[in-house]
Coordinates of C-alpha atoms and ligand atoms in Angstrom, one line a residue:
X510 CA 0.0 0.0 0.0
X511 CA 1.3 3.5 -0.8
X512 CA 2.3 5.4 2.3
X513 CA -0.4 8.1 1.8
X514 CA -3.1 5.6 1.6
X515 CA -1.8 4.0 4.8
X516 CA -2.0 7.4 6.4
X517 CA -5.6 7.9 5.2
X518 CA -6.6 4.5 6.5
X519 CA -5.0 5.2 9.9
X520 CA -6.6 8.6 10.1
X521 CA -10.0 7.2 9.2
X522 CA -9.6 4.4 11.7
X523 CA -8.6 6.9 14.5
X524 CA -11.6 9.1 13.7
X525 CA -9.5 12.1 12.8
X526 CA -11.2 12.6 9.4
X527 CA -14.5 12.6 11.3
X528 CA -17.7 13.7 9.6
X529 CA -17.1 13.1 5.9
X530 CA -16.4 9.5 6.7
X531 CA -19.4 9.3 9.0
X532 CA -21.7 10.5 6.3
X533 CA -20.6 7.7 4.0
X534 CA -21.9 5.1 6.4
X535 CA -25.2 3.4 5.7
X536 CA -28.0 4.7 7.8
X537 CA -28.3 2.6 10.9
X538 CA -24.5 1.9 10.8
X539 CA -23.0 3.7 13.7
X540 CA -19.8 5.6 14.1
X541 CA -18.1 5.7 16.4
X542 CA -19.0 2.1 17.4
X543 CA -21.3 1.7 20.4
X544 CA -22.8 5.2 19.9
X545 CA -26.3 3.8 19.4
X546 CA -28.7 1.3 20.7
X547 CA -31.7 0.2 18.7
X548 CA -34.9 2.0 19.2
X549 CA -36.7 0.1 21.9
X550 CA -40.4 -0.7 21.3
X551 CA -40.6 -0.9 25.1
X552 CA -38.0 1.3 26.6
X553 CA -37.3 -1.1 29.4
X554 CA -36.6 -3.9 27.0
X555 CA -33.9 -2.2 24.9
X556 CA -30.7 -4.0 24.5
X557 CA -27.4 -2.4 23.6
X558 CA -26.4 -2.7 20.0
X559 CA -22.9 -4.0 20.2
X560 CA -21.2 -2.0 17.4
X561 CA -21.7 -4.3 14.4
X562 CA -24.5 -3.2 12.1
X563 CA -26.6 -6.1 10.9
X564 CA -26.4 -7.2 7.3
X565 CA -29.8 -5.7 6.7
X566 CA -28.7 -2.4 8.0
X567 CA -25.8 -2.4 5.7
X568 CA -27.9 -3.1 2.7
X569 CA -30.4 -0.3 3.4
X570 CA -28.4 2.5 1.7
X571 CA -30.1 2.4 -1.6
X572 CA -33.6 2.4 -0.2
X573 CA -32.8 5.4 2.0
X574 CA -31.2 7.4 -0.8
X575 CA -34.2 6.7 -3.0
X576 CA -36.6 7.9 -0.4
X577 CA -34.8 10.9 0.8
X578 CA -36.9 13.5 -1.0
X579 CA -39.2 13.9 2.0
X580 CA -40.9 16.5 4.0
X581 CA -41.3 16.8 7.6
X582 CA -44.8 15.3 7.3
X583 CA -43.5 12.5 5.3
X584 CA -41.6 11.1 8.1
X585 CA -44.4 11.4 10.6
X586 CA -45.4 9.1 13.3
X587 CA -43.9 5.9 14.2
X588 CA -46.3 4.1 16.3
X589 CA -44.0 2.9 19.1
X590 CA -46.0 -0.1 20.3
X591 CA -46.6 -1.3 16.7
X592 CA -42.9 -1.5 15.9
X593 CA -41.5 -4.8 14.7
X594 CA -38.4 -6.3 16.1
X595 CA -35.6 -3.8 16.5
X596 CA -33.4 -4.9 13.7
X597 CA -36.2 -4.5 11.2
X598 CA -37.2 -1.1 12.6
X599 CA -34.0 0.6 11.7
X600 CA -34.0 -0.5 8.1
X601 CA -37.5 -0.6 6.7
X602 CA -38.5 2.9 5.5
X603 CA -42.0 1.7 4.7
X604 CA -42.7 0.6 8.2
X605 CA -41.1 3.7 9.6
X606 CA -42.7 6.4 7.6
X607 CA -45.9 5.6 5.8
X608 CA -46.5 9.1 4.5
X609 CA -43.6 9.7 2.3
X610 CA -41.9 6.4 1.9
X611 CA -44.6 4.1 1.0
X612 CA -44.5 3.4 -2.7
X613 CA -47.3 4.8 -4.8
X614 CA -48.7 1.4 -5.7
X615 CA -49.1 0.4 -2.1
X616 CA -52.0 2.8 -1.6
X617 CA -54.4 -0.1 -2.0
X618 CA -57.2 1.3 0.1
X619 CA -57.8 4.4 -1.9
X620 CA -59.0 5.0 -5.4
X621 CA -55.9 6.6 -6.9
X622 CA -57.4 7.1 -10.3
X623 CA -60.2 9.2 -8.9
X624 CA -57.8 11.3 -6.8
X625 CA -55.6 11.9 -9.8
X626 CA -58.5 13.0 -12.0
X627 CA -59.9 15.2 -9.2
X628 CA -56.5 16.9 -8.8
X629 CA -55.9 17.1 -12.5
X630 CA -59.2 18.8 -13.1
X631 CA -58.3 21.3 -10.4
X632 CA -55.0 22.0 -11.9
X633 CA -56.5 22.4 -15.3
X634 CA -58.9 25.0 -14.2
X635 CA -56.2 27.0 -12.5
X636 CA -54.3 29.4 -14.7
X637 CA -50.6 29.6 -14.0
X638 CA -50.2 32.6 -11.6
X639 CA -46.5 32.8 -11.0
X640 CA -43.3 32.1 -12.8
X641 CA -42.8 28.5 -13.5
X642 CA -41.7 26.4 -10.6
X643 CA -38.1 25.3 -10.5
X644 CA -37.7 22.2 -12.6
X645 CA -37.9 19.4 -10.1
X646 CA -36.0 17.1 -12.4
X647 CA -33.0 19.5 -12.4
X648 CA -32.2 18.9 -8.8
X649 CA -32.7 15.2 -9.0
X650 CA -30.0 15.0 -11.6
X651 CA -27.4 16.5 -9.3
X652 CA -28.6 14.7 -6.2
X653 CA -30.4 11.5 -6.7
X654 CA -33.6 10.4 -8.5
X655 CA -36.9 10.3 -6.8
X656 CA -39.2 8.2 -8.9
X657 CA -42.3 9.8 -7.6
X658 CA -41.3 13.3 -8.4
X659 CA -39.9 12.4 -11.7
X660 CA -43.1 10.9 -12.9
X661 CA -45.3 13.8 -11.7
X662 CA -45.5 17.1 -13.5
X663 CA -44.9 20.2 -11.5
X664 CA -48.2 22.0 -10.6
X665 CA -48.2 25.5 -11.9
X666 CA -49.8 27.2 -9.0
X667 CA -48.0 29.3 -6.5
X668 CA -46.5 27.1 -3.7
X669 CA -47.7 28.1 -0.3
X670 CA -45.0 30.3 1.2
X671 CA -42.7 30.4 -1.9
X672 CA -42.7 33.8 -3.3
X673 CA -40.0 35.8 -4.9
X674 CA -38.7 38.9 -3.0
X675 CA -40.8 41.4 -4.9
X676 CA -44.1 39.8 -4.1
X677 CA -46.5 41.0 -1.5
X678 CA -47.3 39.4 1.8
X679 CA -48.6 35.9 1.5
X680 CA -52.4 35.9 2.1
X681 CA -53.8 32.8 3.8
X682 CA -57.5 34.0 3.5
X683 CA -59.8 31.1 3.4
X684 CA -57.0 28.5 4.0
X685 CA -57.9 26.0 6.7
X686 CA -56.0 23.7 9.1
X687 CA -57.5 20.2 9.4
X688 CA -56.6 17.5 11.8
X689 CA -56.8 14.2 9.9
X690 CA -57.2 10.8 11.4
X691 CA -54.5 8.8 9.9
X692 CA -55.1 5.4 11.6
X693 CA -56.5 3.9 8.4
X694 CA -54.0 2.5 5.9
X695 CA -53.5 4.7 2.8
X696 CA -54.5 8.0 4.4
X697 CA -51.0 9.2 4.7
X698 CA -50.4 8.3 1.1
X699 CA -53.3 10.5 0.0
X700 CA -52.0 13.4 2.1
X701 CA -48.6 12.9 0.5
X702 CA -50.1 13.1 -3.0
X703 CA -52.0 16.2 -2.2
X704 CA -48.9 17.8 -0.7
X705 CA -46.8 17.0 -3.7
X706 CA -49.4 18.8 -5.8
X707 CA -49.0 21.7 -3.5
X708 CA -52.7 21.7 -2.4
X709 CA -51.9 21.1 1.2
X710 CA -48.9 21.4 3.4
X711 CA -48.1 19.7 6.7
X712 CA -47.9 21.3 10.1
X713 CA -47.6 18.6 12.6
X714 CA -49.2 15.5 14.0
X715 CA -48.6 12.3 15.9
X716 CA -48.9 8.6 15.2
X717 CA -52.6 8.8 14.7
X718 CA -53.2 12.2 13.2
X719 CA -51.8 14.8 10.9
X720 CA -52.4 18.5 10.9
X721 CA -52.5 19.9 7.4
X722 CA -53.0 23.3 5.9
X723 CA -55.4 23.2 3.0
X724 CA -55.2 25.9 0.4
X725 CA -58.4 27.9 0.1
X726 CA -58.7 27.0 -3.6
X727 CA -58.3 23.3 -2.8
X728 CA -60.8 23.0 -0.1
X729 CA -63.7 21.8 -2.3
X730 CA -61.6 19.2 -4.0
X731 CA -59.8 17.9 -1.0
X732 CA -63.2 17.7 0.8
X733 CA -64.6 15.6 -2.0
X734 CA -61.6 13.3 -2.0
X735 CA -61.7 12.8 1.8
X736 CA -65.4 12.1 1.7
X737 CA -65.1 9.5 -1.0
X738 CA -62.2 7.8 0.7
X739 CA -63.9 8.0 4.1
X740 CA -61.0 9.9 5.6
X741 CA -62.0 11.5 8.9
X742 CA -61.0 15.0 9.8
X743 CA -61.8 18.0 11.9
X744 CA -61.5 21.6 10.8
X745 CA -59.2 23.1 13.4
X746 CA -58.8 26.6 11.9
X747 CA -61.6 27.9 9.7
X748 CA -59.8 30.9 8.2
X749 CA -56.0 30.9 8.7
X750 CA -55.5 34.5 7.7
X751 CA -58.1 35.7 10.3
X752 CA -56.1 33.8 12.9
X753 CA -52.9 35.4 11.7
X754 CA -54.4 38.8 11.8
X755 CA -55.5 38.3 15.4
X756 CA -52.4 36.6 16.6
X757 CA -50.1 39.5 17.4
X758 CA -52.0 42.8 18.0
X759 CA -49.7 45.8 18.1
X760 CA -49.0 47.6 21.4
X761 CA -50.5 51.0 21.9
X762 CA -48.2 54.0 21.4
X763 CA -48.4 54.6 25.2
X764 CA -47.4 51.1 26.0
X765 CA -44.5 51.3 23.5
X766 CA -43.3 54.5 25.0
X767 CA -43.4 53.0 28.5
X768 CA -41.2 50.1 27.4
X769 CA -38.8 52.4 25.5
X770 CA -38.3 54.4 28.7
X771 CA -37.4 51.2 30.5
X772 CA -34.6 50.6 28.0
X773 CA -35.9 47.8 25.9
X774 CA -39.1 46.8 24.2
X775 CA -39.6 43.2 25.1
X776 CA -42.9 42.5 26.8
X777 CA -43.7 38.8 26.5
X778 CA -47.2 40.1 25.7
X779 CA -46.3 40.3 22.0
X780 CA -44.1 38.5 19.5
X781 CA -41.3 40.9 18.8
X782 CA -39.2 41.7 15.8
X783 CA -35.6 40.8 15.7
X784 CA -34.6 44.4 16.4
X785 CA -36.4 44.3 19.7
X786 CA -34.9 41.0 20.7
X787 CA -31.4 42.1 19.9
X788 CA -32.0 45.5 21.5
X789 CA -33.1 43.7 24.7
X790 CA -30.0 41.6 24.7
X791 CA -27.8 44.6 24.3
X792 CA -29.7 46.4 27.0
X793 CA -29.0 43.6 29.4
X794 CA -25.3 43.5 28.6
X795 CA -25.0 47.2 29.1
X796 CA -27.0 47.1 32.4
X797 CA -25.3 44.1 33.9
X798 CA -21.8 44.2 32.5
X799 CA -20.3 42.2 35.3
X800 CA -22.1 39.0 34.5
X801 CA -23.8 39.5 31.1
X802 CA -22.2 39.9 27.7
X803 CA -23.2 39.5 24.1
X804 CA -21.3 38.3 21.1
X805 CA -22.2 38.0 17.4
X806 CA -21.0 34.5 16.6
X807 CA -21.5 35.1 12.8
X808 CA -23.9 36.5 10.3
X809 CA -26.9 35.0 8.6
X810 CA -27.1 34.7 4.9
X811 CA -28.7 38.2 4.6
X812 CA -26.1 39.6 7.0
X813 CA -28.0 39.7 10.3
X814 CA -26.2 39.0 13.5
X815 CA -26.3 35.7 15.2
X816 CA -26.3 37.1 18.7
X817 CA -25.4 35.0 21.7
X818 CA -26.0 36.3 25.2
X819 CA -23.9 34.9 28.0
X820 CA -24.8 35.0 31.6
X821 CA -22.0 33.9 34.0
X822 CA -20.4 35.1 37.2
X823 CA -17.2 33.5 35.9
X824 CA -16.6 30.8 38.5
X825 CA -14.3 28.1 37.1
X826 CA -16.5 25.4 38.7
X827 CA -19.6 26.4 36.8
X828 CA -21.5 24.0 34.5
X829 CA -22.2 25.2 31.0
X830 CA -25.5 25.1 29.1
X831 CA -26.3 26.2 25.5
X832 CA -29.9 27.1 24.6
X833 CA -31.2 28.2 21.3
X834 CA -34.5 29.1 19.7
X835 CA -35.9 30.1 16.3
X836 CA -34.2 27.5 14.1
X837 CA -37.5 27.3 12.4
X838 CA -38.7 30.8 11.5
X839 CA -42.5 30.3 12.0
X840 CA -42.2 28.9 15.5
X841 CA -42.5 32.2 17.2
X842 CA -43.2 30.9 20.7
X843 CA -39.6 29.6 20.7
X844 CA -37.6 32.9 20.7
X845 CA -40.3 34.3 23.0
X846 CA -39.6 31.5 25.5
X847 CA -35.8 31.7 25.3
X848 CA -35.9 35.5 25.8
X849 CA -38.2 34.9 28.8
X850 CA -35.5 32.6 30.4
X851 CA -32.9 35.3 29.7
X852 CA -35.0 37.9 31.4
X853 CA -35.7 35.9 34.5
X854 CA -32.0 35.0 35.1
X855 CA -30.7 38.5 34.2
X856 CA -33.1 40.5 36.2
X857 CA -33.0 38.3 39.3
X858 CA -29.5 36.9 39.2
X859 CA -28.6 37.6 42.8
X860 CA -31.8 36.0 44.1
X861 CA -31.6 33.0 41.7
X862 CA -30.9 29.5 43.0
X863 CA -27.4 28.2 43.1
X864 CA -28.2 25.9 40.2
X865 CA -28.8 28.9 38.0
X866 CA -25.9 31.0 39.4
X867 CA -23.4 28.2 39.1
X868 CA -23.9 27.9 35.4
X869 CA -22.4 29.6 32.4
X870 CA -25.5 30.2 30.2
X871 CA -25.3 30.7 26.5
X872 CA -28.4 31.8 24.7
X873 CA -29.0 32.2 21.0
X874 CA -32.7 33.1 20.8
X875 CA -32.9 33.4 17.1
X876 CA -30.8 31.0 15.1
X877 CA -32.6 31.9 11.9
X878 CA -33.0 35.7 11.9
X879 CA -33.6 36.0 8.1
X880 CA -36.4 33.5 8.2
X881 CA -37.8 35.0 11.4
X882 CA -38.0 38.5 9.9
X883 CA -39.5 37.0 6.7
X884 CA -42.3 35.5 8.8
X885 CA -43.0 39.1 10.1
X886 CA -42.8 40.8 6.8
X887 CA -43.9 38.4 4.1
X888 CA -44.9 34.9 4.9
X889 CA -46.1 34.0 8.4
X890 CA -45.5 30.3 7.8
X891 CA -42.0 30.3 6.5
X892 CA -39.8 27.6 8.1
X893 CA -36.4 27.6 6.5
X894 CA -33.6 30.1 6.2
X895 CA -33.7 32.6 3.3
X896 CA -30.8 31.5 1.1
X897 CA -32.0 31.3 -2.5
X898 CA -31.4 28.0 -4.3
X899 CA -28.8 28.1 -7.1
X900 CA -31.3 27.2 -9.7
X901 CA -34.3 29.3 -10.8
X902 CA -34.5 31.1 -7.4
X903 CA -38.1 30.2 -7.2
X904 CA -37.6 27.9 -4.3
X905 CA -35.5 29.3 -1.5
X906 CA -34.4 28.3 1.9
X907 CA -32.6 25.5 3.7
X908 CA -34.1 23.7 6.7
X909 CA -31.4 24.5 9.2
X910 CA -32.5 21.5 11.3
X911 CA -31.5 19.2 8.4
X912 CA -28.2 20.9 7.8
X913 CA -26.1 19.9 10.8
X914 CA -23.1 17.6 10.2
X915 CA -24.0 14.5 12.1
X916 CA -25.5 11.9 9.8
X917 CA -26.3 14.7 7.4
X918 CA -28.2 13.6 4.3
X919 CA -29.9 10.5 5.8
X920 CA -33.6 9.9 6.4
X921 CA -36.2 12.6 6.5
X922 CA -34.0 15.3 4.9
X923 CA -34.8 16.3 1.4
X924 CA -32.5 16.9 -1.5
X925 CA -35.3 19.0 -3.2
X926 CA -34.7 22.8 -2.8
X927 CA -38.5 23.3 -2.9
X928 CA -39.1 21.0 0.0
X929 CA -39.8 22.3 3.5
X930 CA -37.1 20.0 4.7
X931 CA -34.4 20.8 2.1
X932 CA -31.1 19.8 3.8
X933 CA -28.8 22.0 1.7
X934 CA -26.1 20.9 -0.7
X935 CA -23.7 19.9 2.1
X936 CA -23.6 19.5 5.8
X937 CA -23.1 23.0 7.3
X938 CA -23.6 24.7 4.0
X939 CA -25.5 27.4 5.9
X940 CA -23.9 30.2 7.8
X941 CA -26.4 29.9 10.6
X942 CA -25.9 26.2 11.4
X943 CA -22.1 26.5 10.9
X944 CA -21.8 29.4 13.2
X945 CA -23.7 27.7 15.9
X946 CA -21.6 24.5 15.7
X947 CA -18.3 26.4 15.4
X948 CA -19.2 28.4 18.5
X949 CA -20.0 25.3 20.5
X950 CA -16.9 23.6 19.4
X951 CA -14.6 26.5 19.9
X952 CA -16.0 28.1 23.0
X953 CA -13.9 25.9 25.3
X954 CA -16.9 25.3 27.5
X955 CA -17.7 21.8 28.6
X956 CA -21.5 21.9 27.9
X957 CA -23.6 19.6 30.1
X958 CA -26.8 20.4 28.1
X959 CA -27.9 21.6 24.7
X960 CA -31.6 22.6 24.5
X961 CA -33.2 23.7 21.3
X962 CA -36.7 25.1 21.5
X963 CA -39.2 24.5 18.7
X964 CA -43.0 24.2 18.3
X965 CA -45.4 22.6 18.4
X966 CA -46.7 19.4 19.9
X967 CA -45.5 19.4 23.5
X968 CA -42.7 16.9 23.2
X969 CA -39.4 16.4 24.9
X970 CA -37.3 14.7 22.4
X971 CA -33.8 13.2 22.8
X972 CA -31.5 11.7 20.1
X973 CA -31.2 10.1 17.9
X974 CA -33.3 11.8 15.3
X975 CA -31.6 10.4 12.3
X976 CA -32.9 6.9 12.6
X977 CA -34.7 4.5 14.9
X978 CA -31.8 4.0 17.3
X979 CA -31.0 5.6 20.6
X980 CA -27.8 6.5 22.4
X981 CA -26.4 4.1 25.0
X982 CA -27.4 6.5 27.8
X983 CA -30.9 6.9 26.5
X984 CA -32.3 5.7 29.9
X985 CA -30.8 8.7 31.6
X986 CA -32.2 11.0 28.9
X987 CA -35.6 9.4 29.2
X988 CA -35.7 9.6 32.9
X989 CA -34.5 13.2 33.0
X990 CA -36.9 14.1 30.2
X991 CA -39.8 12.7 32.4
X992 CA -38.6 14.7 35.3
X993 CA -38.6 17.9 33.2
X994 CA -42.1 17.0 31.9
X995 CA -43.4 16.5 35.4
X996 CA -42.1 19.9 36.4
X997 CA -43.8 21.5 33.4
X998 CA -47.1 19.8 34.1
X999 CA -47.0 20.7 37.8
X1000 CA -46.4 24.3 37.0
X1001 CA -48.6 25.0 34.1
X1002 CA -50.6 21.9 33.5
X1003 CA -49.3 21.1 30.0
X1004 CA -48.6 17.4 29.3
X1005 CA -45.4 16.7 27.4
X1006 CA -44.6 13.4 25.8
X1007 CA -41.0 12.2 26.3
X1008 CA -39.1 9.9 23.9
X1009 CA -36.5 9.8 21.2
X1010 CA -37.3 12.0 18.2
X1011 CA -37.1 9.2 15.7
X1012 CA -39.4 7.0 17.9
X1013 CA -41.9 9.6 19.0
X1014 CA -42.1 11.7 15.8
X1015 CA -40.2 10.5 12.7
X1016 CA -36.6 9.9 11.6
X1017 CA -35.1 13.2 10.4
X1018 CA -31.3 13.5 9.9
X1019 CA -29.1 16.6 10.2
X1020 CA -30.8 18.0 13.3
X1021 CA -28.9 20.2 15.8
X1022 CA -29.8 18.0 18.7
X1023 CA -28.1 14.9 17.1
X1024 CA -25.1 17.0 16.3
X1025 CA -24.8 18.3 19.9
X1026 CA -25.2 14.8 21.3
X1027 CA -22.5 13.5 18.9
X1028 CA -20.2 16.2 20.3
X1029 CA -20.6 14.5 23.7
X1030 CA -23.1 16.9 25.2
X1031 CA -25.0 14.6 27.5
X1032 CA -28.4 16.2 27.9
X1033 CA -29.4 17.1 24.3
X1034 CA -33.1 17.8 23.9
X1035 CA -35.4 19.3 21.3
X1036 CA -38.3 20.8 23.2
X1037 CA -41.5 21.1 21.1
X1038 CA -43.4 23.8 22.9
X1039 CA -47.2 24.3 23.0
X1040 CA -49.7 23.7 21.8
X1041 CA -50.9 20.3 20.6
X1042 CA -52.6 21.6 17.5
X1043 CA -55.5 23.9 18.4
X1044 CA -53.5 27.0 17.2
X1045 CA -50.3 25.3 16.1
X1046 CA -47.8 27.8 15.0
X1047 CA -50.3 30.7 15.3
X1048 CA -50.3 30.6 19.1
X1049 CA -52.0 33.7 20.5
X1050 CA -49.8 36.0 22.5
X1051 CA -51.8 35.3 25.7
X1052 CA -50.0 31.9 25.7
X1053 CA -46.5 33.3 25.8
X1054 CA -46.3 33.9 29.5
X1055 CA -47.8 30.5 30.6
X1056 CA -45.8 28.5 28.1
X1057 CA -42.5 30.2 29.0
X1058 CA -43.2 30.0 32.7
X1059 CA -43.8 26.3 32.7
X1060 CA -40.9 25.8 30.4
X1061 CA -38.7 27.6 32.9
X1062 CA -39.9 25.2 35.6
X1063 CA -38.7 22.4 33.3
X1064 CA -35.4 24.0 32.8
X1065 CA -34.9 24.4 36.5
X1066 CA -35.7 20.7 37.0
X1067 CA -33.0 19.9 34.5
X1068 CA -30.5 22.2 36.2
X1069 CA -31.2 20.5 39.6
X1070 CA -30.2 17.2 38.0
X1071 CA -27.1 18.6 36.3
X1072 CA -25.9 20.0 39.6
X1073 CA -26.9 17.4 42.0
X1074 CA -27.6 14.2 40.0
Ligands
0X9_845 O1 -38.6 18.2 12.3 C1 -38.0 18.9 13.0 O2 -37.0 19.5 12.7 C2 -38.4 19.1 14.5 N1 -39.9 19.3 14.5 S1 -40.5 20.7 14.0 O3 -42.0 20.5 14.0 N2 -40.2 21.8 15.0 O4 -40.0 21.0 12.7 C3 -38.1 17.9 15.3 C4 -36.6 17.6 15.3 C5 -36.2 16.4 16.1 N3 -34.8 16.1 16.0 C6 -34.2 15.4 15.0 N4 -34.9 14.8 14.1 N5 -32.9 15.4 15.0
ZN846 ZN1 -39.1 23.4 14.5

């Protein structure tokens, strides 16, 4: 063997080459060895997966690659108690994610021909209203082929939330949110088809239901299809735009002035613009310079600061915690909650418990500032960042929670720039995810916890998200998660479900929580805040205080464990 290749082999074997090699592994195959255990169907019965992937795991690569053009919805609900034996669970996409991954022909319980003709008639009666959609075939050539997308023509109607910069605010008048009962076979496949034709988009759901947004001009058709197929649903939101208009009423000029005089504008009675959030952080740093500082850890694609606030009295024995929010632009309750934590600790530091004072806190309340601003100015339901795709610029944005560099590009992360879960061209292709990761790696702090706040659903999720496996210490994560959930419920009454994100929701690779866990941060959780679907992303401002308050109780419970075991 040439000496350079010996070197490469040695480096690879010692893990020095890290991520690029990890990402070449078949999904389900773990690196470093013993980093995962299989997803238990009964958490008590889980057995540690001793390093070697099974033969079936090693042969799963092709299937996963083929099925990787998926949306968040696509990966929805794994019914934990219905899971087959562990080895099968981690390799059978069909059984894992019926919405996206079931082949078209398996929709045996629904009359596909009828659906198709209904949809076609709808499309035919709709004149093209925008520039043509980006060619879906174009991206599949550079990535990999998705047979379903290839055989389906692009629908020439504007995609919900996909407008070019010059266009006006997206109007959701008449659009509705429905909760669909997905227990019956074939229902998820119908939703997938409607979504691919851009008539509906997915908000959330669990193993037995899916929340979908139905375009106003598709309501009649989708109703007819659901009726014919006996698909049960409830209309949760009758007129989405009305809800959006009512969601965040402006403060009166008097109130505004009052807040200005105090030195910052944050109220937790409103969802605030980025300027107010950053102004608040700067105000705290100026007011409490002995223990609070801010730092821009980088810039977003559009040049906005990625601002971290640190609270620390500088003791060398302190624990370290990293908390972020706003990875997904439309989840407004997340930055509101994270800034609430900051406010509590900053304004009451001396009176705080030792668990809080003996911690070096790092808060990044808005990981995705461009997306966040875009939800205020243009499209309330935008999820991704705002980087334009390289192609026709019709579809923009990368899902930052599919762009982190641990197991990047696996299940539940799309290669389609038009998808809500577009993973980007490479791991850490986005300035926002890269800055966050670089900061954690280079800060020198030994983080005990990484908490990332999202919405909605009321879940406490621990790794792994990339596939149906859990880390070796998952029992600790589960137990601590349940303690946090208990504290939340005792404080505000909200019930949180605890579990691994792949097991409780759906496999989705490239998440920040997985990456943080892979860095060795023990307590890595994604917290999906309230509610469970009544308002979804459009949570009225009256919920900010109670949601943030009970979440703070959960955080305190975690800190107690971190400091005292
Ligand atoms: O899908 C996501 O990114 C998160 N849910 S959300 O509704 N806020 O979009 C869940 C992420 C869970 N973690 C991983 N899959 N790694
Ligand atoms: Zn989210």
